[in-house]
GROMACS .gro file of C-alpha atoms in nm:
model
  125
    1MET     CA    1  -3.329  -1.662   2.576
    2LYS     CA    2  -3.691  -1.604   2.477
    3ALA     CA    3  -3.758  -1.393   2.167
    4PRO     CA    4  -3.959  -1.072   2.218
    5PRO     CA    5  -4.320  -1.068   2.097
    6LEU     CA    6  -4.251  -0.796   1.836
    7ILE     CA    7  -3.975  -0.822   1.579
    8ILE     CA    8  -3.908  -0.559   1.313
    9GLY     CA    9  -3.703  -0.674   1.017
   10ILE     CA   10  -3.499  -0.410   0.837
   11ASP     CA   11  -3.366  -0.456   0.485
   12PRO     CA   12  -3.092  -0.197   0.422
   13GLY     CA   13  -3.025  -0.050   0.080
   14LYS     CA   14  -3.127   0.243  -0.138
   15HIS     CA   15  -3.484   0.182  -0.023
   16ILE     CA   16  -3.520   0.050   0.330
   17GLY     CA   17  -3.772  -0.224   0.386
   18LEU     CA   18  -3.944  -0.271   0.720
   19ALA     CA   19  -4.157  -0.567   0.829
   20TRP     CA   20  -4.332  -0.593   1.166
   21LEU     CA   21  -4.395  -0.946   1.298
   22ARG     CA   22  -4.583  -1.050   1.613
   23LEU     CA   23  -4.476  -1.377   1.777
   24SER     CA   24  -4.773  -1.468   1.993
   25PRO     CA   25  -4.915  -1.726   1.962
   26THR     CA   26  -4.810  -1.774   1.599
   27LEU     CA   27  -4.599  -1.570   1.361
   28THR     CA   28  -4.816  -1.288   1.225
   29LEU     CA   29  -4.713  -1.022   0.977
   30LEU     CA   30  -4.851  -0.691   1.108
   31LYS     CA   31  -4.725  -0.455   0.839
   32ARG     CA   32  -4.464  -0.397   0.573
   33GLU     CA   33  -4.339  -0.069   0.430
   34VAL     CA   34  -4.055   0.093   0.240
   35VAL     CA   35  -3.896   0.410   0.380
   36SER     CA   36  -3.595   0.633   0.316
   37LEU     CA   37  -3.282   0.649   0.528
   38LYS     CA   38  -3.384   0.995   0.653
   39VAL     CA   39  -3.713   0.857   0.790
   40LEU     CA   40  -3.517   0.631   1.028
   41ASP     CA   41  -3.412   0.940   1.225
   42TYR     CA   42  -3.767   0.966   1.362
   43TYR     CA   43  -3.933   0.633   1.279
   44PRO     CA   44  -4.150   0.522   1.575
   45PHE     CA   45  -3.983   0.193   1.669
   46PRO     CA   46  -4.148   0.058   1.986
   47LYS     CA   47  -3.901   0.032   2.273
   48ASP     CA   48  -3.987  -0.334   2.337
   49ALA     CA   49  -3.936  -0.440   1.973
   50LEU     CA   50  -3.633  -0.635   1.864
   51LEU     CA   51  -3.488  -0.488   1.547
   52VAL     CA   52  -3.316  -0.735   1.315
   53LEU     CA   53  -3.106  -0.575   1.046
   54GLY     CA   54  -2.967  -0.731   0.732
   55ASP     CA   55  -2.587  -0.721   0.737
   56SER     CA   56  -2.510  -0.609   0.380
   57THR     CA   57  -2.574  -0.308   0.158
   58GLN     CA   58  -2.583   0.021   0.355
   59SER     CA   59  -2.617  -0.166   0.683
   60HIS     CA   60  -2.350   0.048   0.848
   61ALA     CA   61  -2.546   0.374   0.797
   62ILE     CA   62  -2.855   0.220   0.957
   63GLN     CA   63  -2.649   0.076   1.244
   64GLN     CA   64  -2.522   0.428   1.318
   65LYS     CA   65  -2.876   0.572   1.316
   66LEU     CA   66  -3.007   0.301   1.549
   67ALA     CA   67  -2.710   0.340   1.783
   68ALA     CA   68  -2.766   0.718   1.796
   69ARG     CA   69  -3.122   0.647   1.907
   70ALA     CA   70  -2.993   0.388   2.160
   71HIS     CA   71  -3.214   0.120   2.007
   72PRO     CA   72  -3.062  -0.229   2.027
   73PHE     CA   73  -3.056  -0.446   1.716
   74LYS     CA   74  -2.921  -0.777   1.590
   75LEU     CA   75  -2.744  -0.830   1.260
   76ILE     CA   76  -2.878  -1.110   1.042
   77ASP     CA   77  -2.721  -1.267   0.734
   78GLU     CA   78  -2.918  -1.134   0.439
   79HIS     CA   79  -2.751  -1.340   0.168
   80ASN     CA   80  -3.010  -1.406  -0.109
   81SER     CA   81  -3.287  -1.227   0.085
   82SER     CA   82  -3.364  -1.010  -0.219
   83LEU     CA   83  -3.415  -1.318  -0.436
   84GLU     CA   84  -3.646  -1.473  -0.176
   85ALA     CA   85  -3.830  -1.141  -0.147
   86LYS     CA   86  -3.878  -1.120  -0.524
   87GLU     CA   87  -4.028  -1.471  -0.527
   88LEU     CA   88  -4.266  -1.382  -0.243
   89TYR     CA   89  -4.367  -1.058  -0.412
   90PHE     CA   90  -4.450  -1.222  -0.744
   91ARG     CA   91  -4.632  -1.506  -0.568
   92GLU     CA   92  -4.859  -1.248  -0.402
   93HIS     CA   93  -4.880  -1.027  -0.714
   94PRO     CA   94  -4.875  -1.261  -1.016
   95GLN     CA   95  -5.011  -0.989  -1.246
   96ALA     CA   96  -4.700  -0.781  -1.171
   97LEU     CA   97  -4.486  -1.060  -1.315
   98LEU     CA   98  -4.674  -1.037  -1.645
   99SER     CA   99  -4.664  -0.658  -1.661
  100ARG     CA  100  -4.305  -0.611  -1.545
  101ILE     CA  101  -4.184  -0.601  -1.904
  102TRP     CA  102  -4.367  -0.271  -1.959
  103ALA     CA  103  -4.383  -0.122  -1.612
  104GLU     CA  104  -4.145   0.031  -1.362
  105PRO     CA  105  -3.997  -0.249  -1.148
  106PRO     CA  106  -4.174  -0.278  -0.813
  107LEU     CA  107  -4.009  -0.226  -0.477
  108TRP     CA  108  -3.993  -0.544  -0.273
  109ASP     CA  109  -3.761  -0.422   0.001
  110ASP     CA  110  -4.042  -0.469   0.254
  111TYR     CA  111  -4.062  -0.833   0.149
  112ALA     CA  112  -3.685  -0.862   0.201
  113ALA     CA  113  -3.732  -0.720   0.552
  114TYR     CA  114  -3.993  -0.990   0.611
  115VAL     CA  115  -3.745  -1.256   0.496
  116ILE     CA  116  -3.479  -1.113   0.732
  117ALA     CA  117  -3.719  -1.111   1.029
  118LYS     CA  118  -3.829  -1.468   0.958
  119ARG     CA  119  -3.466  -1.577   0.945
  120TYR     CA  120  -3.418  -1.447   1.297
  121VAL     CA  121  -3.728  -1.628   1.421
  122ASN     CA  122  -3.629  -1.955   1.255
  123TYR     CA  123  -3.261  -1.932   1.344
  124PRO     CA  124  -3.218  -1.727   1.663
  125PRO     CA  125  -2.856  -1.689   1.775
   0.00000   0.00000   0.00000
């Protein structure tokens, strides 16, 4: 089965990460963001997008919201996705690594969503 041209990765948790990826002709990150669970009630997911949802923390609540909206999704193993996301974040923002001792820790849930979406692309079921 051919993958759809738009994949939206969803990292469940206290903060929900979203990452939009386009698959034609190469893998392109369109946007990343962090939203609340409440926002998912009205978030504008395109009908032709495939949603890939991490299968761990708070995944069940998001599954219920997506099912209520009749939007199909696939569950993806998210084991260690937060660690991979943290590495990506600090690679892109090296100054944050130096200042993290004094500052509020950054949110990298959107990076975790990116990791989840890439896992689907690299390892489709």
